[in-house]
Amino acid sequence: MSIQTELSSSNAWNLHTRKHISLPIHGKSIVTCLELNVRRDLIITASDDFTIAVYTLSTGQFKFTLTGHEGGIWSLAPVYSDERSLLVSGSTDKTVRIWDLTSGKCLHVFRGHSGTVRCLAVVSLPPVEGDASASRMPVIVTGSRDKSVKVWSIPGNLPNYRMASDEESSADESSSPYHLLTLIGHTDSIRSISAHGHVAVSGSYDCTARIWDIVSGECKRILNGHSEKIYAVVYDPTHDQVYSAGMDGTINVWSATSGLCLRTLIGHTSLIGLLELSSSEPSPYLVSGSADATLKVWEPNTGTLIHTLTTPSVTTSFHHDGKRVLAGGVGMLRMWDIKSGLVVKDLLEGKVSSVWQVAFDGQWGVCAYVEMGSGQSMLDIWDFGGNDSRL
């Protein structure tokens, strides 16, 4: 259902007294990625202008630009520890880079892909059985238009990270000690990666998804069932399930262990390019975004359709925290209450030409968009208030 009724504000979450910051970013270039981290007080944007920009969340203050890529950046993932804040980026220049978010320096360049690095994930491997040492370092899983998935180790020891030498940074995978695996099997571009523990799931334009063991390199399962390209995959380790969606307008729910399709979620009438699972328990939500100008909220374990959220245009980006959904598209940025399906607020009315990216954690909302009239890419930040960031 679609209900165009605004919810009243509460004292803890007040739309009318919010803090709102607006600033120009990346000229008139496309904003391809947006990362929000409240604990680190950071916003990170990436663009097809070959740069990554870092801002202070609470003030909107520009910190620095990360330069070095020789092509547009199409994938980002942070690596946080108590000691360091790092960022991993993938680009059309076929490389993956690691950045220090404190100094703004590029620490390492991974070379080996022969196509755009379209998606990536950073995952902490479980400790080796019988190893009494500290937990394993994270690894990077990258998916490319060259049809391959690669696994890389992060150089050095995270707390004592050293700058890689020029020789190491320029080395290709054949001579790099940090290239662990190349996972071969897909016959078309890799569009989406989702990973947890030793498991990674890749979704491809070859209409299949694959489940990989990123320690052994074994392909555990091939998920056949979609009739057209897969655009999004989500791995849910808690329920041992994989969700996949794409051009055929369906969402398949798979057993990660058996590889069997448990159910197919029907309702969208066009390409599904966006899929996100909230981590809230005991009632997680799966939200899908489609070219049919709707978002759908599903109960992932039963496949029950809970709400259909109608948008004025095709959604280009959305994010939800299990309580609210923030979504943007051509001429719109809208928020819903996920449990009721009610519209909370239309934001940026009359100001936005098209939304590039959104990020949302409950208290904070961030949107990168094209400003109406000027064509300038803008970054808007809202602090909706409240002490509980889960609101």
C-alpha positions as YAML, in Angstrom:
chain: A
units: angstrom
residues:
- id: 1
  name: MET
  ca: [0.00, 0.00, 0.00]
- id: 2
  name: SER
  ca: [1.02, 3.62, -0.40]
- id: 3
  name: ILE
  ca: [-0.10, 6.15, 2.19]
- id: 4
  name: GLN
  ca: [0.83, 9.77, 1.60]
- id: 5
  name: THR
  ca: [0.32, 10.87, 5.20]
- id: 6
  name: GLU
  ca: [3.05, 12.47, 7.28]
- id: 7
  name: LEU
  ca: [3.80, 11.09, 10.71]
- id: 8
  name: SER
  ca: [3.86, 13.55, 13.59]
- id: 9
  name: SER
  ca: [7.26, 14.31, 15.08]
- id: 10
  name: SER
  ca: [8.31, 13.09, 18.49]
- id: 11
  name: ASN
  ca: [10.40, 14.96, 21.02]
- id: 12
  name: ALA
  ca: [13.26, 12.54, 20.44]
- id: 13
  name: TRP
  ca: [13.18, 12.75, 16.65]
- id: 14
  name: ASN
  ca: [12.06, 16.16, 15.48]
- id: 15
  name: LEU
  ca: [12.00, 17.03, 11.80]
- id: 16
  name: HIS
  ca: [11.08, 20.66, 12.46]
- id: 17
  name: THR
  ca: [14.08, 21.54, 14.65]
- id: 18
  name: ARG
  ca: [16.73, 19.54, 12.81]
- id: 19
  name: LYS
  ca: [20.22, 20.79, 12.02]
- id: 20
  name: HIS
  ca: [20.67, 21.11, 8.26]
- id: 21
  name: ILE
  ca: [23.95, 21.75, 6.43]
- id: 22
  name: SER
  ca: [24.33, 22.13, 2.66]
- id: 23
  name: LEU
  ca: [27.61, 22.36, 0.73]
- id: 24
  name: PRO
  ca: [28.85, 21.95, -2.87]
- id: 25
  name: ILE
  ca: [30.95, 18.88, -3.75]
- id: 26
  name: HIS
  ca: [32.77, 17.46, -6.82]
- id: 27
  name: GLY
  ca: [31.73, 20.28, -9.16]
- id: 28
  name: LYS
  ca: [29.19, 18.95, -11.66]
- id: 29
  name: SER
  ca: [30.54, 15.40, -11.61]
- id: 30
  name: ILE
  ca: [28.59, 12.27, -10.70]
- id: 31
  name: VAL
  ca: [28.79, 11.25, -7.04]
- id: 32
  name: THR
  ca: [29.19, 7.49, -7.28]
- id: 33
  name: CYS
  ca: [29.60, 6.48, -3.61]
- id: 34
  name: LEU
  ca: [28.66, 7.85, -0.19]
- id: 35
  name: GLU
  ca: [29.79, 6.53, 3.19]
- id: 36
  name: LEU
  ca: [28.54, 7.73, 6.59]
- id: 37
  name: ASN
  ca: [30.23, 6.87, 9.89]
- id: 38
  name: VAL
  ca: [28.76, 8.51, 12.98]
- id: 39
  name: ARG
  ca: [31.28, 7.10, 15.48]
- id: 40
  name: ARG
  ca: [34.21, 8.47, 13.47]
- id: 41
  name: ASP
  ca: [32.30, 11.70, 12.64]
- id: 42
  name: LEU
  ca: [32.99, 11.21, 8.93]
- id: 43
  name: ILE
  ca: [31.30, 11.49, 5.55]
- id: 44
  name: ILE
  ca: [33.13, 10.15, 2.50]
- id: 45
  name: THR
  ca: [32.10, 10.82, -1.10]
- id: 46
  name: ALA
  ca: [33.56, 9.41, -4.32]
- id: 47
  name: SER
  ca: [33.08, 10.59, -7.86]
- id: 48
  name: ASP
  ca: [33.74, 9.91, -11.51]
- id: 49
  name: ASP
  ca: [36.07, 12.94, -11.33]
- id: 50
  name: PHE
  ca: [38.72, 10.44, -10.05]
- id: 51
  name: THR
  ca: [38.65, 11.81, -6.47]
- id: 52
  name: ILE
  ca: [37.40, 10.90, -3.01]
- id: 53
  name: ALA
  ca: [36.48, 13.68, -0.55]
- id: 54
  name: VAL
  ca: [36.33, 13.44, 3.25]
- id: 55
  name: TYR
  ca: [34.17, 15.69, 5.46]
- id: 56
  name: THR
  ca: [33.39, 16.07, 9.16]
- id: 57
  name: LEU
  ca: [29.83, 14.83, 9.70]
- id: 58
  name: SER
  ca: [28.89, 17.07, 12.63]
- id: 59
  name: THR
  ca: [30.02, 20.32, 11.00]
- id: 60
  name: GLY
  ca: [30.15, 19.63, 7.26]
- id: 61
  name: GLN
  ca: [33.76, 20.84, 7.26]
- id: 62
  name: PHE
  ca: [35.87, 19.66, 4.34]
- id: 63
  name: LYS
  ca: [38.94, 17.70, 5.52]
- id: 64
  name: PHE
  ca: [40.87, 16.63, 2.43]
- id: 65
  name: THR
  ca: [40.71, 15.07, -1.03]
- id: 66
  name: LEU
  ca: [42.17, 11.64, -1.79]
- id: 67
  name: THR
  ca: [43.83, 11.70, -5.20]
- id: 68
  name: GLY
  ca: [45.67, 9.04, -7.16]
- id: 69
  name: HIS
  ca: [43.07, 7.06, -9.08]
- id: 70
  name: GLU
  ca: [43.21, 7.55, -12.82]
- id: 71
  name: GLY
  ca: [39.54, 6.76, -13.38]
- id: 72
  name: GLY
  ca: [36.16, 7.16, -11.73]
- id: 73
  name: ILE
  ca: [35.66, 5.50, -8.33]
- id: 74
  name: TRP
  ca: [32.73, 3.07, -8.26]
- id: 75
  name: SER
  ca: [33.17, 1.17, -4.98]
- id: 76
  name: LEU
  ca: [34.16, 2.07, -1.41]
- id: 77
  name: ALA
  ca: [34.44, 0.23, 1.88]
- id: 78
  name: PRO
  ca: [35.83, 1.47, 5.22]
- id: 79
  name: VAL
  ca: [38.19, -0.48, 7.48]
- id: 80
  name: TYR
  ca: [37.98, 0.69, 11.09]
- id: 81
  name: SER
  ca: [39.87, -0.41, 14.18]
- id: 82
  name: ASP
  ca: [40.58, 1.26, 17.50]
- id: 83
  name: GLU
  ca: [43.94, 2.39, 16.13]
- id: 84
  name: ARG
  ca: [43.34, 3.38, 12.51]
- id: 85
  name: SER
  ca: [40.68, 4.49, 10.05]
- id: 86
  name: LEU
  ca: [41.27, 3.16, 6.55]
- id: 87
  name: LEU
  ca: [39.35, 3.21, 3.29]
- id: 88
  name: VAL
  ca: [39.38, 0.82, 0.33]
- id: 89
  name: SER
  ca: [38.38, 2.08, -3.14]
- id: 90
  name: GLY
  ca: [37.85, 0.44, -6.54]
- id: 91
  name: SER
  ca: [38.00, 2.28, -9.84]
- id: 92
  name: THR
  ca: [37.55, 2.21, -13.60]
- id: 93
  name: ASP
  ca: [41.37, 2.40, -13.71]
- id: 94
  name: LYS
  ca: [41.25, -1.32, -12.73]
- id: 95
  name: THR
  ca: [43.03, -0.77, -9.41]
- id: 96
  name: VAL
  ca: [42.12, -1.04, -5.73]
- id: 97
  name: ARG
  ca: [43.64, 1.46, -3.29]
- id: 98
  name: ILE
  ca: [43.94, 1.63, 0.49]
- id: 99
  name: TRP
  ca: [43.86, 5.08, 2.11]
- id: 100
  name: ASP
  ca: [44.65, 6.39, 5.58]
- id: 101
  name: LEU
  ca: [41.67, 8.54, 6.59]
- id: 102
  name: THR
  ca: [43.74, 10.37, 9.22]
- id: 103
  name: SER
  ca: [46.55, 11.55, 6.96]
- id: 104
  name: GLY
  ca: [44.82, 11.32, 3.58]
- id: 105
  name: LYS
  ca: [47.70, 9.27, 2.17]
- id: 106
  name: CYS
  ca: [47.39, 6.33, -0.21]
- id: 107
  name: LEU
  ca: [49.00, 3.38, 1.55]
- id: 108
  name: HIS
  ca: [48.86, 0.76, -1.18]
- id: 109
  name: VAL
  ca: [47.70, 0.10, -4.74]
- id: 110
  name: PHE
  ca: [46.52, -3.38, -5.78]
- id: 111
  name: ARG
  ca: [46.84, -4.19, -9.48]
- id: 112
  name: GLY
  ca: [45.57, -7.31, -11.23]
- id: 113
  name: HIS
  ca: [42.03, -6.73, -12.47]
- id: 114
  name: SER
  ca: [41.69, -6.13, -16.21]
- id: 115
  name: GLY
  ca: [38.37, -4.31, -15.91]
- id: 116
  name: THR
  ca: [36.56, -1.79, -13.71]
- id: 117
  name: VAL
  ca: [36.42, -2.77, -10.03]
- id: 118
  name: ARG
  ca: [32.65, -2.37, -9.73]
- id: 119
  name: CYS
  ca: [32.06, -3.72, -6.22]
- id: 120
  name: LEU
  ca: [34.04, -4.69, -3.13]
- id: 121
  name: ALA
  ca: [33.66, -5.77, 0.47]
- id: 122
  name: VAL
  ca: [35.97, -5.84, 3.48]
- id: 123
  name: VAL
  ca: [35.49, -8.85, 5.73]
- id: 124
  name: SER
  ca: [37.17, -10.14, 8.89]
- id: 125
  name: LEU
  ca: [38.01, -13.81, 8.57]
- id: 126
  name: PRO
  ca: [37.29, -16.01, 11.58]
- id: 127
  name: PRO
  ca: [40.35, -17.03, 13.67]
- id: 128
  name: VAL
  ca: [42.23, -20.10, 12.53]
- id: 129
  name: GLU
  ca: [41.28, -23.09, 14.64]
- id: 130
  name: GLY
  ca: [43.92, -23.68, 17.29]
- id: 131
  name: ASP
  ca: [45.53, -20.27, 16.75]
- id: 132
  name: ALA
  ca: [45.70, -18.47, 20.10]
- id: 133
  name: SER
  ca: [46.82, -15.20, 18.50]
- id: 134
  name: ALA
  ca: [44.61, -12.18, 17.98]
- id: 135
  name: SER
  ca: [41.77, -12.25, 15.47]
- id: 136
  name: ARG
  ca: [42.64, -12.47, 11.80]
- id: 137
  name: MET
  ca: [43.18, -9.32, 9.75]
- id: 138
  name: PRO
  ca: [40.41, -8.24, 7.38]
- id: 139
  name: VAL
  ca: [40.65, -9.19, 3.72]
- id: 140
  name: ILE
  ca: [39.33, -7.34, 0.68]
- id: 141
  name: VAL
  ca: [37.01, -9.06, -1.79]
- id: 142
  name: THR
  ca: [36.70, -7.31, -5.17]
- id: 143
  name: GLY
  ca: [34.40, -7.91, -8.12]
- id: 144
  name: SER
  ca: [35.16, -6.65, -11.60]
- id: 145
  name: ARG
  ca: [33.83, -6.28, -15.09]
- id: 146
  name: ASP
  ca: [36.64, -8.69, -16.05]
- id: 147
  name: LYS
  ca: [34.32, -11.49, -14.73]
- id: 148
  name: SER
  ca: [36.57, -12.35, -11.79]
- id: 149
  name: VAL
  ca: [36.42, -12.04, -8.01]
- id: 150
  name: LYS
  ca: [39.74, -11.46, -6.23]
- id: 151
  name: VAL
  ca: [40.73, -11.73, -2.57]
- id: 152
  name: TRP
  ca: [43.52, -9.55, -1.16]
- id: 153
  name: SER
  ca: [45.16, -9.34, 2.24]
- id: 154
  name: ILE
  ca: [45.72, -5.93, 3.81]
- id: 155
  name: PRO
  ca: [49.49, -5.35, 3.96]
- id: 156
  name: GLY
  ca: [51.22, -5.27, 7.29]
- id: 157
  name: ASN
  ca: [49.76, -5.24, 10.75]
- id: 158
  name: LEU
  ca: [46.84, -2.82, 11.10]
- id: 159
  name: PRO
  ca: [47.99, -1.10, 14.34]
- id: 160
  name: ASN
  ca: [51.53, -0.73, 12.93]
- id: 161
  name: TYR
  ca: [50.61, -0.08, 9.32]
- id: 162
  name: ARG
  ca: [53.54, 1.05, 7.20]
- id: 163
  name: MET
  ca: [53.51, 2.88, 3.89]
- id: 164
  name: ALA
  ca: [54.02, 0.38, 1.06]
- id: 165
  name: SER
  ca: [57.10, 0.87, -1.12]
- id: 166
  name: ASP
  ca: [56.72, 2.11, -4.69]
- id: 167
  name: GLU
  ca: [57.84, -1.31, -5.90]
- id: 168
  name: GLU
  ca: [55.16, -3.10, -3.88]
- id: 169
  name: SER
  ca: [52.44, -0.64, -4.89]
- id: 170
  name: SER
  ca: [53.19, -0.94, -8.59]
- id: 171
  name: ALA
  ca: [53.43, -4.72, -8.61]
- id: 172
  name: ASP
  ca: [50.74, -6.72, -10.40]
- id: 173
  name: GLU
  ca: [49.02, -9.70, -8.82]
- id: 174
  name: SER
  ca: [51.60, -12.20, -10.07]
- id: 175
  name: SER
  ca: [54.30, -10.60, -7.91]
- id: 176
  name: SER
  ca: [52.16, -9.14, -5.13]
- id: 177
  name: PRO
  ca: [52.36, -11.00, -1.81]
- id: 178
  name: TYR
  ca: [48.97, -9.54, -0.94]
- id: 179
  name: HIS
  ca: [47.00, -11.20, -3.73]
- id: 180
  name: LEU
  ca: [45.47, -14.31, -2.15]
- id: 181
  name: LEU
  ca: [42.95, -15.71, -4.65]
- id: 182
  name: THR
  ca: [41.34, -15.20, -8.02]
- id: 183
  name: LEU
  ca: [37.89, -16.78, -8.12]
- id: 184
  name: ILE
  ca: [36.95, -17.82, -11.66]
- id: 185
  name: GLY
  ca: [33.63, -19.13, -12.93]
- id: 186
  name: HIS
  ca: [31.38, -16.24, -13.85]
- id: 187
  name: THR
  ca: [31.02, -15.61, -17.58]
- id: 188
  name: ASP
  ca: [30.05, -11.94, -17.40]
- id: 189
  name: SER
  ca: [30.67, -8.83, -15.28]
- id: 190
  name: ILE
  ca: [30.43, -9.01, -11.50]
- id: 191
  name: ARG
  ca: [27.84, -6.46, -10.33]
- id: 192
  name: SER
  ca: [27.50, -7.09, -6.58]
- id: 193
  name: ILE
  ca: [29.49, -8.59, -3.69]
- id: 194
  name: SER
  ca: [28.26, -9.46, -0.18]
- id: 195
  name: ALA
  ca: [30.52, -11.16, 2.36]
- id: 196
  name: HIS
  ca: [30.74, -12.27, 5.99]
- id: 197
  name: GLY
  ca: [33.28, -14.49, 7.71]
- id: 198
  name: HIS
  ca: [34.79, -16.90, 5.20]
- id: 199
  name: VAL
  ca: [31.80, -16.66, 2.82]
- id: 200
  name: ALA
  ca: [31.41, -14.27, -0.12]
- id: 201
  name: VAL
  ca: [28.52, -14.11, -2.56]
- id: 202
  name: SER
  ca: [28.92, -12.62, -6.03]
- id: 203
  name: GLY
  ca: [26.10, -11.58, -8.36]
- id: 204
  name: SER
  ca: [26.77, -11.34, -12.07]
- id: 205
  name: TYR
  ca: [25.35, -10.23, -15.39]
- id: 206
  name: ASP
  ca: [25.61, -13.92, -16.37]
- id: 207
  name: CYS
  ca: [22.29, -14.37, -14.47]
- id: 208
  name: THR
  ca: [23.88, -16.41, -11.67]
- id: 209
  name: ALA
  ca: [25.12, -15.84, -8.16]
- id: 210
  name: ARG
  ca: [27.98, -17.84, -6.68]
- id: 211
  name: ILE
  ca: [28.82, -18.67, -3.08]
- id: 212
  name: TRP
  ca: [32.57, -18.81, -2.42]
- id: 213
  name: ASP
  ca: [34.78, -19.94, 0.43]
- id: 214
  name: ILE
  ca: [37.31, -17.09, 0.43]
- id: 215
  name: VAL
  ca: [39.84, -19.07, 2.46]
- id: 216
  name: SER
  ca: [40.03, -22.13, 0.20]
- id: 217
  name: GLY
  ca: [38.87, -20.42, -2.99]
- id: 218
  name: GLU
  ca: [36.24, -23.09, -3.59]
- id: 219
  name: CYS
  ca: [32.96, -22.25, -5.28]
- id: 220
  name: LYS
  ca: [30.51, -23.86, -2.87]
- id: 221
  name: ARG
  ca: [27.29, -23.24, -4.79]
- id: 222
  name: ILE
  ca: [26.10, -21.82, -8.12]
- id: 223
  name: LEU
  ca: [22.69, -20.19, -7.76]
- id: 224
  name: ASN
  ca: [20.75, -20.62, -11.00]
- id: 225
  name: GLY
  ca: [17.23, -19.26, -11.25]
- id: 226
  name: HIS
  ca: [17.21, -15.72, -12.62]
- id: 227
  name: SER
  ca: [16.37, -15.31, -16.29]
- id: 228
  name: GLU
  ca: [18.25, -12.02, -16.69]
- id: 229
  name: LYS
  ca: [21.18, -10.06, -15.22]
- id: 230
  name: ILE
  ca: [21.65, -9.96, -11.44]
- id: 231
  name: TYR
  ca: [22.18, -6.46, -10.04]
- id: 232
  name: ALA
  ca: [22.17, -7.03, -6.26]
- id: 233
  name: VAL
  ca: [23.00, -9.80, -3.79]
- id: 234
  name: VAL
  ca: [22.78, -9.82, 0.00]
- id: 235
  name: TYR
  ca: [24.22, -12.55, 2.23]
- id: 236
  name: ASP
  ca: [22.42, -13.09, 5.56]
- id: 237
  name: PRO
  ca: [24.65, -15.29, 7.78]
- id: 238
  name: THR
  ca: [22.20, -15.15, 10.69]
- id: 239
  name: HIS
  ca: [19.51, -16.99, 8.74]
- id: 240
  name: ASP
  ca: [21.86, -18.78, 6.33]
- id: 241
  name: GLN
  ca: [20.19, -17.15, 3.35]
- id: 242
  name: VAL
  ca: [21.16, -15.29, 0.19]
- id: 243
  name: TYR
  ca: [18.89, -12.74, -1.53]
- id: 244
  name: SER
  ca: [19.40, -11.90, -5.20]
- id: 245
  name: ALA
  ca: [17.59, -9.52, -7.54]
- id: 246
  name: GLY
  ca: [17.97, -8.12, -11.00]
- id: 247
  name: MET
  ca: [16.61, -7.33, -14.40]
- id: 248
  name: ASP
  ca: [13.88, -9.99, -14.36]
- id: 249
  name: GLY
  ca: [12.07, -8.09, -11.58]
- id: 250
  name: THR
  ca: [12.15, -10.92, -9.04]
- id: 251
  name: ILE
  ca: [13.92, -11.54, -5.74]
- id: 252
  name: ASN
  ca: [15.13, -15.07, -5.12]
- id: 253
  name: VAL
  ca: [15.76, -16.31, -1.58]
- id: 254
  name: TRP
  ca: [18.33, -19.10, -1.39]
- id: 255
  name: SER
  ca: [19.65, -21.46, 1.26]
- id: 256
  name: ALA
  ca: [23.33, -20.59, 1.59]
- id: 257
  name: THR
  ca: [24.09, -24.17, 2.64]
- id: 258
  name: SER
  ca: [22.20, -26.18, 0.03]
- id: 259
  name: GLY
  ca: [21.99, -23.62, -2.76]
- id: 260
  name: LEU
  ca: [18.29, -24.37, -3.18]
- id: 261
  name: CYS
  ca: [15.87, -21.56, -3.99]
- id: 262
  name: LEU
  ca: [13.56, -21.34, -0.99]
- id: 263
  name: ARG
  ca: [11.12, -18.85, -2.49]
- id: 264
  name: THR
  ca: [10.77, -16.19, -5.17]
- id: 265
  name: LEU
  ca: [9.36, -12.79, -4.19]
- id: 266
  name: ILE
  ca: [7.04, -11.47, -6.88]
- id: 267
  name: GLY
  ca: [5.58, -7.97, -7.06]
- id: 268
  name: HIS
  ca: [7.91, -5.62, -8.88]
- id: 269
  name: THR
  ca: [7.22, -5.10, -12.58]
- id: 270
  name: SER
  ca: [10.67, -3.95, -13.69]
- id: 271
  name: LEU
  ca: [14.39, -4.19, -12.96]
- id: 272
  name: ILE
  ca: [15.36, -4.41, -9.28]
- id: 273
  name: GLY
  ca: [18.68, -2.63, -8.86]
- id: 274
  name: LEU
  ca: [18.70, -2.01, -5.09]
- id: 275
  name: LEU
  ca: [18.38, -4.51, -2.24]
- id: 276
  name: GLU
  ca: [19.10, -3.99, 1.46]
- id: 277
  name: LEU
  ca: [18.54, -6.08, 4.59]
- id: 278
  name: SER
  ca: [18.33, -4.44, 8.01]
- id: 279
  name: SER
  ca: [20.02, -6.12, 10.96]
- id: 280
  name: SER
  ca: [17.30, -5.31, 13.47]
- id: 281
  name: GLU
  ca: [15.96, -8.29, 15.39]
- id: 282
  name: PRO
  ca: [13.61, -9.97, 15.97]
- id: 283
  name: SER
  ca: [11.96, -8.44, 12.89]
- id: 284
  name: PRO
  ca: [14.48, -7.64, 10.15]
- id: 285
  name: TYR
  ca: [13.24, -6.07, 6.94]
- id: 286
  name: LEU
  ca: [14.32, -6.62, 3.37]
- id: 287
  name: VAL
  ca: [13.75, -3.55, 1.17]
- id: 288
  name: SER
  ca: [13.97, -3.59, -2.62]
- id: 289
  name: GLY
  ca: [14.11, -0.68, -5.06]
- id: 290
  name: SER
  ca: [12.93, -1.05, -8.64]
- id: 291
  name: ALA
  ca: [12.70, 0.82, -11.93]
- id: 292
  name: ASP
  ca: [8.90, 0.52, -11.55]
- id: 293
  name: ALA
  ca: [9.08, 3.57, -9.21]
- id: 294
  name: THR
  ca: [8.34, 1.61, -6.04]
- id: 295
  name: LEU
  ca: [10.16, 0.36, -2.98]
- id: 296
  name: LYS
  ca: [8.87, -2.82, -1.39]
- id: 297
  name: VAL
  ca: [9.28, -3.88, 2.22]
- id: 298
  name: TRP
  ca: [9.40, -7.65, 2.77]
- id: 299
  name: GLU
  ca: [9.53, -9.99, 5.74]
- id: 300
  name: PRO
  ca: [12.61, -11.87, 4.56]
- id: 301
  name: ASN
  ca: [12.06, -15.19, 6.31]
- id: 302
  name: THR
  ca: [8.52, -15.73, 5.01]
- id: 303
  name: GLY
  ca: [8.59, -13.64, 1.85]
- id: 304
  name: THR
  ca: [5.52, -11.69, 2.97]
- id: 305
  name: LEU
  ca: [5.11, -8.30, 1.29]
- id: 306
  name: ILE
  ca: [4.54, -5.77, 4.09]
- id: 307
  name: HIS
  ca: [4.38, -2.44, 2.23]
- id: 308
  name: THR
  ca: [4.72, -0.98, -1.24]
- id: 309
  name: LEU
  ca: [6.18, 2.53, -1.05]
- id: 310
  name: THR
  ca: [5.36, 4.55, -4.16]
- id: 311
  name: THR
  ca: [7.84, 7.18, -5.30]
- id: 312
  name: PRO
  ca: [7.38, 10.08, -7.76]
- id: 313
  name: SER
  ca: [10.29, 8.72, -9.84]
- id: 314
  name: VAL
  ca: [12.61, 5.74, -10.10]
- id: 315
  name: THR
  ca: [14.72, 5.41, -6.94]
- id: 316
  name: THR
  ca: [18.43, 5.84, -7.61]
- id: 317
  name: SER
  ca: [19.56, 5.27, -4.02]
- id: 318
  name: PHE
  ca: [18.04, 4.36, -0.66]
- id: 319
  name: HIS
  ca: [19.08, 3.31, 2.81]
- id: 320
  name: HIS
  ca: [17.12, 2.01, 5.79]
- id: 321
  name: ASP
  ca: [17.92, 1.25, 9.40]
- id: 322
  name: GLY
  ca: [15.03, -1.09, 10.17]
- id: 323
  name: LYS
  ca: [12.89, 1.85, 11.33]
- id: 324
  name: ARG
  ca: [12.89, 4.39, 8.52]
- id: 325
  name: VAL
  ca: [13.66, 4.38, 4.81]
- id: 326
  name: LEU
  ca: [15.33, 7.35, 3.09]
- id: 327
  name: ALA
  ca: [15.16, 7.21, -0.72]
- id: 328
  name: GLY
  ca: [16.00, 9.58, -3.55]
- id: 329
  name: GLY
  ca: [15.49, 9.82, -7.30]
- id: 330
  name: VAL
  ca: [14.71, 12.38, -9.97]
- id: 331
  name: GLY
  ca: [13.26, 15.45, -8.24]
- id: 332
  name: MET
  ca: [12.68, 13.77, -4.89]
- id: 333
  name: LEU
  ca: [14.08, 12.78, -1.49]
- id: 334
  name: ARG
  ca: [11.49, 11.06, 0.69]
- id: 335
  name: MET
  ca: [11.41, 9.32, 4.07]
- id: 336
  name: TRP
  ca: [8.98, 6.63, 5.27]
- id: 337
  name: ASP
  ca: [8.31, 4.86, 8.54]
- id: 338
  name: ILE
  ca: [9.13, 1.26, 7.70]
- id: 339
  name: LYS
  ca: [6.64, -0.38, 10.10]
- id: 340
  name: SER
  ca: [3.60, 1.65, 9.09]
- id: 341
  name: GLY
  ca: [4.48, 2.49, 5.50]
- id: 342
  name: LEU
  ca: [3.59, 6.13, 6.18]
- id: 343
  name: VAL
  ca: [5.50, 9.00, 4.62]
- id: 344
  name: VAL
  ca: [7.46, 10.87, 7.28]
- id: 345
  name: LYS
  ca: [8.62, 13.79, 5.17]
- id: 346
  name: ASP
  ca: [9.49, 14.98, 1.68]
- id: 347
  name: LEU
  ca: [12.90, 16.66, 1.89]
- id: 348
  name: LEU
  ca: [14.65, 19.08, -0.50]
- id: 349
  name: GLU
  ca: [11.37, 19.94, -2.23]
- id: 350
  name: GLY
  ca: [12.00, 22.23, -5.20]
- id: 351
  name: LYS
  ca: [15.77, 22.03, -4.67]
- id: 352
  name: VAL
  ca: [16.84, 18.66, -6.02]
- id: 353
  name: SER
  ca: [17.11, 17.81, -9.71]
- id: 354
  name: SER
  ca: [18.31, 14.24, -9.18]
- id: 355
  name: VAL
  ca: [19.68, 12.30, -6.22]
- id: 356
  name: TRP
  ca: [23.02, 10.52, -6.62]
- id: 357
  name: GLN
  ca: [23.41, 8.77, -3.25]
- id: 358
  name: VAL
  ca: [21.85, 8.68, 0.25]
- id: 359
  name: ALA
  ca: [23.01, 7.37, 3.63]
- id: 360
  name: PHE
  ca: [20.97, 7.16, 6.82]
- id: 361
  name: ASP
  ca: [21.46, 5.83, 10.33]
- id: 362
  name: GLY
  ca: [18.42, 7.15, 12.19]
- id: 363
  name: GLN
  ca: [19.72, 10.34, 13.74]
- id: 364
  name: TRP
  ca: [21.79, 11.41, 10.74]
- id: 365
  name: GLY
  ca: [20.73, 11.61, 7.11]
- id: 366
  name: VAL
  ca: [23.08, 12.47, 4.24]
- id: 367
  name: CYS
  ca: [22.26, 13.03, 0.58]
- id: 368
  name: ALA
  ca: [24.41, 13.75, -2.49]
- id: 369
  name: TYR
  ca: [22.37, 15.23, -5.33]
- id: 370
  name: VAL
  ca: [22.27, 17.58, -8.32]
- id: 371
  name: GLU
  ca: [20.98, 21.03, -7.44]
- id: 372
  name: MET
  ca: [18.01, 22.24, -9.47]
- id: 373
  name: GLY
  ca: [19.02, 24.84, -12.05]
- id: 374
  name: SER
  ca: [22.77, 25.04, -11.39]
- id: 375
  name: GLY
  ca: [23.70, 21.40, -12.07]
- id: 376
  name: GLN
  ca: [26.10, 21.57, -9.12]
- id: 377
  name: SER
  ca: [26.55, 18.39, -7.07]
- id: 378
  name: MET
  ca: [25.62, 19.08, -3.45]
- id: 379
  name: LEU
  ca: [25.95, 17.34, -0.09]
- id: 380
  name: ASP
  ca: [23.19, 17.91, 2.46]
- id: 381
  name: ILE
  ca: [23.45, 16.73, 6.08]
- id: 382
  name: TRP
  ca: [20.60, 16.50, 8.60]
- id: 383
  name: ASP
  ca: [20.88, 15.90, 12.32]
- id: 384
  name: PHE
  ca: [17.36, 14.83, 13.24]
- id: 385
  name: GLY
  ca: [18.17, 14.84, 16.96]
- id: 386
  name: GLY
  ca: [17.71, 12.31, 19.72]
- id: 387
  name: ASN
  ca: [20.26, 10.47, 21.79]
- id: 388
  name: ASP
  ca: [19.48, 7.08, 20.25]
- id: 389
  name: SER
  ca: [21.00, 6.81, 16.76]
- id: 390
  name: ARG
  ca: [18.76, 3.81, 16.10]
- id: 391
  name: LEU
  ca: [15.65, 6.00, 15.97]
...
